[in-house]
Coordinates of C-alpha atoms in Angstrom, one line a residue:
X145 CA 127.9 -44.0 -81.7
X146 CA 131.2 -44.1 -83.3
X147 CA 134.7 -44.0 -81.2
X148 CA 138.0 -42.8 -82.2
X149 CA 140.5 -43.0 -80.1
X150 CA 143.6 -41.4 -81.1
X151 CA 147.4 -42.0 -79.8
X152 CA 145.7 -42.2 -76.1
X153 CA 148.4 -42.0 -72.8
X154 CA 147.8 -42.5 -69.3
X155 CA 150.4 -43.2 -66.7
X156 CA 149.2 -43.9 -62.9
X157 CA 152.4 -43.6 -60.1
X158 CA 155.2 -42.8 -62.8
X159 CA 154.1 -46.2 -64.4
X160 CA 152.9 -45.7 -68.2
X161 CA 149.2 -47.7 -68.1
X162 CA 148.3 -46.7 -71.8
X163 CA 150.6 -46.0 -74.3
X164 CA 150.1 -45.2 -77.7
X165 CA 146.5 -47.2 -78.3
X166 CA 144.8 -46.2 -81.6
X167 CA 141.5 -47.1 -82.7
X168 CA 138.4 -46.4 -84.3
X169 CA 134.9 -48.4 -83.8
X170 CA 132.0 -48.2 -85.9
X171 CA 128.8 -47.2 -84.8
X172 CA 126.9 -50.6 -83.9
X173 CA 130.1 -52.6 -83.6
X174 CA 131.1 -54.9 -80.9
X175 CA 134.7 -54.2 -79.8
X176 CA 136.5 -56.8 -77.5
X177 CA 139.6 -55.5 -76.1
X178 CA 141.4 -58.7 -74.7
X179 CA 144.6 -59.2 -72.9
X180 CA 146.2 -60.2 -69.5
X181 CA 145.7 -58.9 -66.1
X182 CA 147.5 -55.5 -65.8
X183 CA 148.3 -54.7 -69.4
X184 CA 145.5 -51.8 -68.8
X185 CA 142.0 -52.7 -70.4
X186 CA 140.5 -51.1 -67.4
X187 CA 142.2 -48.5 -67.6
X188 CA 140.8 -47.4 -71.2
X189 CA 137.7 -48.1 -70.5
X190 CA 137.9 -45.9 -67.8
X191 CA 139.0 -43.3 -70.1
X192 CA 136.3 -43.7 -72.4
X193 CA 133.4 -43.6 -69.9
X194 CA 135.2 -40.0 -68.6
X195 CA 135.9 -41.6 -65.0
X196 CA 140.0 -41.2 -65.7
X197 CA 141.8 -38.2 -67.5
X198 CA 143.8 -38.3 -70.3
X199 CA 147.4 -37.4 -70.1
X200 CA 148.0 -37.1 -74.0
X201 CA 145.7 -37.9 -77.4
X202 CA 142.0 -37.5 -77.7
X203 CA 138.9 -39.2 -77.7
X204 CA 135.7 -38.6 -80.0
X205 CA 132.1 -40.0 -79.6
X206 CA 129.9 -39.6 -82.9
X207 CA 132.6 -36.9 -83.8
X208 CA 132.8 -34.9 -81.0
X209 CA 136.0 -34.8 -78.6
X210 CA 135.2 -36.0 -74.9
X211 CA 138.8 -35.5 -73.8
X212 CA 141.7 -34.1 -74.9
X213 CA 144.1 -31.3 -74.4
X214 CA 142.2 -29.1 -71.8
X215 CA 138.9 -31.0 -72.5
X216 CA 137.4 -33.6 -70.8
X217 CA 133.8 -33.6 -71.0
X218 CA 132.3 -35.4 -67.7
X219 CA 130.9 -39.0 -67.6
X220 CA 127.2 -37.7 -67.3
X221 CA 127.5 -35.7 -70.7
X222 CA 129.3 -38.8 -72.5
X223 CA 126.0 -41.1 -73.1
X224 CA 127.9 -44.1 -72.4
X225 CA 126.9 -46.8 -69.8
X226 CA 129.2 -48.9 -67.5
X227 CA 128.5 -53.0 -66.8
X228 CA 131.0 -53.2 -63.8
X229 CA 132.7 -56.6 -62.9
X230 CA 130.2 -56.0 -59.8
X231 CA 127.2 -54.9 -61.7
X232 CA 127.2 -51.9 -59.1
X233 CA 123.3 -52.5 -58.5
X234 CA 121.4 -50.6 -55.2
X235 CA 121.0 -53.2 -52.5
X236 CA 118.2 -51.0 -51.0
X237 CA 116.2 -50.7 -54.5
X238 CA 114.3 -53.5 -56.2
X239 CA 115.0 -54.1 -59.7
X240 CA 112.5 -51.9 -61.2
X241 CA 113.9 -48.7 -59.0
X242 CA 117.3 -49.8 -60.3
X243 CA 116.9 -49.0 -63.3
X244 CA 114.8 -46.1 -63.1
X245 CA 117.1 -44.2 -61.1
X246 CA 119.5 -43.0 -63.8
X247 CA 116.4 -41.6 -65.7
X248 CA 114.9 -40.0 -62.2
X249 CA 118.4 -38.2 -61.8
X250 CA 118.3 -37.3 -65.1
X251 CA 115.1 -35.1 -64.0
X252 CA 112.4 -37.4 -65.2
X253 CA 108.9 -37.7 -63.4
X254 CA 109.0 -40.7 -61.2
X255 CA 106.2 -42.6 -63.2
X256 CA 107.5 -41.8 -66.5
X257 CA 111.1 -43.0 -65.4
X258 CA 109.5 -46.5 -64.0
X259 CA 107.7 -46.9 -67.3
X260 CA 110.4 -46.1 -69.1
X261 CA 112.3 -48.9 -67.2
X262 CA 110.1 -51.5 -67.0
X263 CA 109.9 -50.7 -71.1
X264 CA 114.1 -52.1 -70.3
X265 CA 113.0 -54.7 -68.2
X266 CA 111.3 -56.7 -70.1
X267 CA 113.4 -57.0 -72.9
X268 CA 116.0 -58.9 -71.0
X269 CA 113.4 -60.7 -69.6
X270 CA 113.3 -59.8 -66.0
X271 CA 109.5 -58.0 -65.9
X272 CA 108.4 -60.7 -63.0
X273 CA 111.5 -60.3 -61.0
X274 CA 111.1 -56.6 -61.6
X275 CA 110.0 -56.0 -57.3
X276 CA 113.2 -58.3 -56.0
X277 CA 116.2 -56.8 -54.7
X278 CA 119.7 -57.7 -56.3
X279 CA 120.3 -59.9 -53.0
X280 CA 117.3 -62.1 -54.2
X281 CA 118.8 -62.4 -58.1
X282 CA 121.1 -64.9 -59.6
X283 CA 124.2 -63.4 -61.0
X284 CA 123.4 -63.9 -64.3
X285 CA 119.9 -61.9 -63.3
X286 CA 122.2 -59.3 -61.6
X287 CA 124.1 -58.9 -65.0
X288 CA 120.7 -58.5 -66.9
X289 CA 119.5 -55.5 -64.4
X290 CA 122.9 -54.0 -65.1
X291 CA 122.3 -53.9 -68.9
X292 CA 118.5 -52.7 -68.4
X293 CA 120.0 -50.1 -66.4
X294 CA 122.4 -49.0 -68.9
X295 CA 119.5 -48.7 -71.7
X296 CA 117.1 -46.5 -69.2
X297 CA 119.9 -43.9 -69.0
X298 CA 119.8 -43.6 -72.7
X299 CA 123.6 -45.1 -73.3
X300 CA 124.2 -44.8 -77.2
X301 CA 127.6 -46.7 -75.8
X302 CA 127.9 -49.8 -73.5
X303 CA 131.4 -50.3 -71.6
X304 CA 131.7 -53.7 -69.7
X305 CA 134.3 -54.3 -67.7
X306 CA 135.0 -58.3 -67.6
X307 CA 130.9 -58.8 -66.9
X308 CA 131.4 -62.6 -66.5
X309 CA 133.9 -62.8 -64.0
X310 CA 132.1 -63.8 -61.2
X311 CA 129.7 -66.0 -63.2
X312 CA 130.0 -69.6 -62.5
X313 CA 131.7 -71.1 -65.6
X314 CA 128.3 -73.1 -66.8
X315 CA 126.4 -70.0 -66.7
X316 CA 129.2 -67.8 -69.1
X317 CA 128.0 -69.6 -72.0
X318 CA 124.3 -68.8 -71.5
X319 CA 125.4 -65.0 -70.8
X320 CA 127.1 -64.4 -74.0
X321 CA 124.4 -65.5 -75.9
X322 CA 122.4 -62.7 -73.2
X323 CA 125.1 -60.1 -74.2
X324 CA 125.0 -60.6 -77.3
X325 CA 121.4 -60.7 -77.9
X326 CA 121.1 -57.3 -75.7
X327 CA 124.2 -55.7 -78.2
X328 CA 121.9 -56.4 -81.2
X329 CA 118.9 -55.4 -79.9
X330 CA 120.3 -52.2 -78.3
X331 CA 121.7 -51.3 -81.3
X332 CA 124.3 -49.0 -80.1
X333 CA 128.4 -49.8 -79.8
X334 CA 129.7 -52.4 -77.1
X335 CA 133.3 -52.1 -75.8
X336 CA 133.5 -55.1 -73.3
X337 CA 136.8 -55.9 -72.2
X338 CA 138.5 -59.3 -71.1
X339 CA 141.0 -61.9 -70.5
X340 CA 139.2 -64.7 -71.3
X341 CA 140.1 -66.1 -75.4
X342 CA 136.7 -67.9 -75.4
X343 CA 134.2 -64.8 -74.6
X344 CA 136.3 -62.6 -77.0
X345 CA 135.8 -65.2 -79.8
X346 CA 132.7 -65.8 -78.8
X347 CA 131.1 -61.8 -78.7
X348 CA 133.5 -59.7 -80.6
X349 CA 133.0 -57.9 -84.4
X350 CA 136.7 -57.3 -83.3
X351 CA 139.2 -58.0 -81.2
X352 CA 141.8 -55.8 -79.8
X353 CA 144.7 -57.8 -78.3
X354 CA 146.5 -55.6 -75.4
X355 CA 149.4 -55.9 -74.1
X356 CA 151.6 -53.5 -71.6
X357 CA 149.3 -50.9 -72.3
X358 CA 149.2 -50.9 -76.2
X359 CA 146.9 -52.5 -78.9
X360 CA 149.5 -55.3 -80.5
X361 CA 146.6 -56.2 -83.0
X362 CA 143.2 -55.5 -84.1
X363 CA 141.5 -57.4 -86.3
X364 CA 138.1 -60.0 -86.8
X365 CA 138.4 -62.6 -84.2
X366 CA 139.6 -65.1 -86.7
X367 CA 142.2 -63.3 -88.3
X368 CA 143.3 -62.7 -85.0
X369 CA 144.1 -66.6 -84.4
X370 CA 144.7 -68.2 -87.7
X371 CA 146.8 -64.5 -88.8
X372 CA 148.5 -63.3 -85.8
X373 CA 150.8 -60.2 -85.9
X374 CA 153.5 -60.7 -83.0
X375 CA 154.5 -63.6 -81.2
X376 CA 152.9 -62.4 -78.1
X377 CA 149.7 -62.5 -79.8
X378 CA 150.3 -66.0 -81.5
X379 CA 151.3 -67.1 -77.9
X380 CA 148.4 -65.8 -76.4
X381 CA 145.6 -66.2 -78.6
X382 CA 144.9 -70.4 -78.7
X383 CA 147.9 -72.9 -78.8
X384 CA 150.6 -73.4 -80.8
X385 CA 154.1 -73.7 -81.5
X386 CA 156.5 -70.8 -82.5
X387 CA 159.2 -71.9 -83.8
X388 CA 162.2 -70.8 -86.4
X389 CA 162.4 -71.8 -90.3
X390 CA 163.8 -70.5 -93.8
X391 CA 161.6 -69.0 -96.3
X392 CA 161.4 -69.8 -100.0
X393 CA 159.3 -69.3 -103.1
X394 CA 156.1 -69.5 -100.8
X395 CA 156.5 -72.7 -98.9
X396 CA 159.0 -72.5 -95.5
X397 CA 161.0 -75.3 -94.5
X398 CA 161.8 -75.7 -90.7
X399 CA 163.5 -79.0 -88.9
X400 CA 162.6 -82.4 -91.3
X401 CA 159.2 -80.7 -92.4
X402 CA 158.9 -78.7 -95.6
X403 CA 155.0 -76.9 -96.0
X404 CA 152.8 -74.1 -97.5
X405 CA 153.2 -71.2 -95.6
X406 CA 150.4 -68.0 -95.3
X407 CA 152.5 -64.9 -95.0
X408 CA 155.2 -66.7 -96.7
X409 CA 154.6 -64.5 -100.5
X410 CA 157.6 -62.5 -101.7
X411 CA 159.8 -63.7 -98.6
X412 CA 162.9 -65.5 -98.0
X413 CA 165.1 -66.2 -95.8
X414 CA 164.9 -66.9 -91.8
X415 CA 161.4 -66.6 -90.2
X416 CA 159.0 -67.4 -87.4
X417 CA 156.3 -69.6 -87.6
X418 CA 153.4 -70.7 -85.5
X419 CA 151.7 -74.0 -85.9
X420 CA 148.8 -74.8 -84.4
X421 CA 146.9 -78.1 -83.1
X422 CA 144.7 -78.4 -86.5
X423 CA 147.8 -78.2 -88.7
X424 CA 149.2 -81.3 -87.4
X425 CA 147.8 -85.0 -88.1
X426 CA 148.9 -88.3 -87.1
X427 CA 149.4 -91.0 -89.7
X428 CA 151.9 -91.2 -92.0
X429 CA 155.4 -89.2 -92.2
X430 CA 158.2 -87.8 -89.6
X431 CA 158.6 -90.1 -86.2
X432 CA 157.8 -88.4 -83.1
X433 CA 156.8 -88.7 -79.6
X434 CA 153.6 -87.8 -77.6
X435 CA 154.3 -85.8 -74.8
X436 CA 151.7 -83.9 -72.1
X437 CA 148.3 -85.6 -72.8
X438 CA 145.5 -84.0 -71.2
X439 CA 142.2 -84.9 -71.8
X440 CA 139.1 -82.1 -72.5
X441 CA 136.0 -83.9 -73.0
X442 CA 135.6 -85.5 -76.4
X443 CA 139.0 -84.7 -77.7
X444 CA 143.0 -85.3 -76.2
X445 CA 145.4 -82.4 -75.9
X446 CA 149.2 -83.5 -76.5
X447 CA 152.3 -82.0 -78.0
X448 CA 154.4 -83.8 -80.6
X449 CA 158.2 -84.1 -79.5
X450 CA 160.2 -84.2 -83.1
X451 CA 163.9 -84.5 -83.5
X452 CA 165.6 -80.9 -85.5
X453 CA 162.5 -78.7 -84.0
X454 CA 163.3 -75.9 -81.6
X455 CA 159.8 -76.9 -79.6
X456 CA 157.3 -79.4 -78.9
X457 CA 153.9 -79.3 -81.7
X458 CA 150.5 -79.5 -80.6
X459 CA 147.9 -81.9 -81.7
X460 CA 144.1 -82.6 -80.8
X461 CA 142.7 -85.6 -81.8
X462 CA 139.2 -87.2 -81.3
X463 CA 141.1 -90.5 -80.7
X464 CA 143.0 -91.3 -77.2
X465 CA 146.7 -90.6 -76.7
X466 CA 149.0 -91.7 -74.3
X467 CA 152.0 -90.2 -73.1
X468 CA 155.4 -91.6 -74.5
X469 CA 153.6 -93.0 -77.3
X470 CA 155.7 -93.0 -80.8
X471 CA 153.6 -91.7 -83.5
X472 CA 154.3 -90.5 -86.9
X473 CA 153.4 -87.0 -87.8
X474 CA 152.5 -84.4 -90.7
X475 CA 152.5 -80.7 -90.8
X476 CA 150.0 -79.4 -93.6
X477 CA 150.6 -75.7 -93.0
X478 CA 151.9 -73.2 -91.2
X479 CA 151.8 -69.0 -90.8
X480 CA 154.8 -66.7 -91.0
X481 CA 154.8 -64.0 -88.9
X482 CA 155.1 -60.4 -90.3
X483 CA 158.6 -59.4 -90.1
X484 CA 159.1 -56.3 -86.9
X485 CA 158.6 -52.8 -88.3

């Protein structure tokens, strides 16, 4: 189904939690809001799944409000289904019972519910595990029931609420390729929310980046890192450098370096910049000095110390660095920030 969410507001103990967020997802879309501990993703997603109340705007699934002013329809009614960080699976029921049960609630025959299930089951692959109990599944297996269970109750929108959390960091990879493979064949609308850059990238048709309980930016995942709105974004999406230059006839000129600029059209005058590890090359050009070389498997991580800039660069390179090295440096691009509004 489709979501709109309009000018939504929620404050918990005096303390504003969302504030203003605006949004509308298509039906089928995979929506990734992403953003730091406490900025409030949970929050929303509460909101949308009808397990918080509104305090001010409204939300409509497929058209039809859910909450608003005086409304709030309950999460039962809503046809959307939670993935908690905890996968909130029945110790006491095997994997089959746990997902029949929202169809049994729902007033189903027992047999028709379990075939209905196992239908679920299988097509994330669990149908031999389908007599275990959660205590006897990996947690990548435990994350599988979850989604089963959110197909059995007939969810036409998925909510998950960091799912990979408590996945060991080998095993994330292997489970977005799981989510995402679920999201297509589902077919309905995923809001999955996150702090982790990678699974964002990684899963979303979109990306909303959050921050203090508003949307700073919402755009393709892309756009979101080589384009980024606000410095908070630019700082928080990848690395980079923000750092201050002058504007002119498309190009922007900042310390000894003078380069094309996107976002730079029809300005002029001082801006902010971000450069990031790809615009940079080693070889020819302004002196600098390697500084903070870590090393990631295949590829070095370092920043570029150069005399006139406000702050360090960063590089990657496929060949070693060492720290305190002298190198000479280029800067082949760069993006301006939109100016405030």
């Amino acid at each position: 189904m489709s979501v709109d969410l309009t000018g939504l507001g929620k404050s918990i103990g005096g303390q504003r939690i969302i504030d203003g967020v605006d949004a509308t997802l298509d039906r089928g879309e995979f929506f990734v809001v992403l953003g730091p501990s406490g900025c409030g993703k949970s929050t929303l997603l509460r909101l949308i799944a009808g397990l918080e109340t509104l305090d001010d705007g409204e939300i409509r699934l497929d058209g039809r409000p859910v909450s608003g002013p005086g409304l709030h329809v309950p999460p039962e009614a809503r046809k959307v289904g939670v993935v908690f960080q905890s996968y909130a699976l029945w110790p006491h029921m095997d994997v089959l019972d746990n997902v029949a049960f929202p169809a049994e609630a729902a007033g189903l025959p027992r047999a028709e519910a379990r075939s209905h299930a196992m239908a679920h089951i299988e097509t994330v692959d669990l149908a031999p595990l389908a007599s275990r109990s959660p205590a006897d599944l990996s947690g990548g297996q435990r994350q599988r029931v979850a989604l089963a269970r959110c197909l059995a109750g007939g969810a036409d929108t998925v909510l998950m609420d960091e799912p990979l959390a408590n996945l060991d960091p080998h095993l994330r990879g292997r489970m977005e390729d799981e989510i995402t493979r679920f999201h297509r064949q589902a077919g309905g609308t995923t809001i999955y929310v996150t702090h982790s850059q990678r699974e964002a990238m990684a899963l979303a048709d979109r990306v909303a980046v959050m921050w203090n309980g508003r949307f700073l930016q919402v755009a393709p995942p892309r756009e979101i890192h080589d384009q980024p709105a606000t410095e908070e974004v630019a700082r928080f999406i990848g690395r980079s450098a923000i750092l201050d230059g002058h504007a002119h006839d498309g190009q922007v000129s900042f310390g000894p370096f003078e380069v094309d600029a996107s976002g730079a059209a029809g300005r002029s005058g001082p801006v902010r910049l971000v450069v990031r590890p790809w615009d940079v090359r080693l070889g020819d050009g302004v002196p600098g000095v390697i500084e903070g070389v870590a090393y990631r498997g295949g590829t070095w991580e370092a920043e570029i110390g150069v005399a006139g800039l406000d702050a360090a660069v960063p590089i990657v390179s496929a060949e070693p660095l060492r720290d305190g090295d002298a190198c000479l440096i280029e800067i082949g691009k760069a993006w301006v920030l939109p100016e405030r509004g």
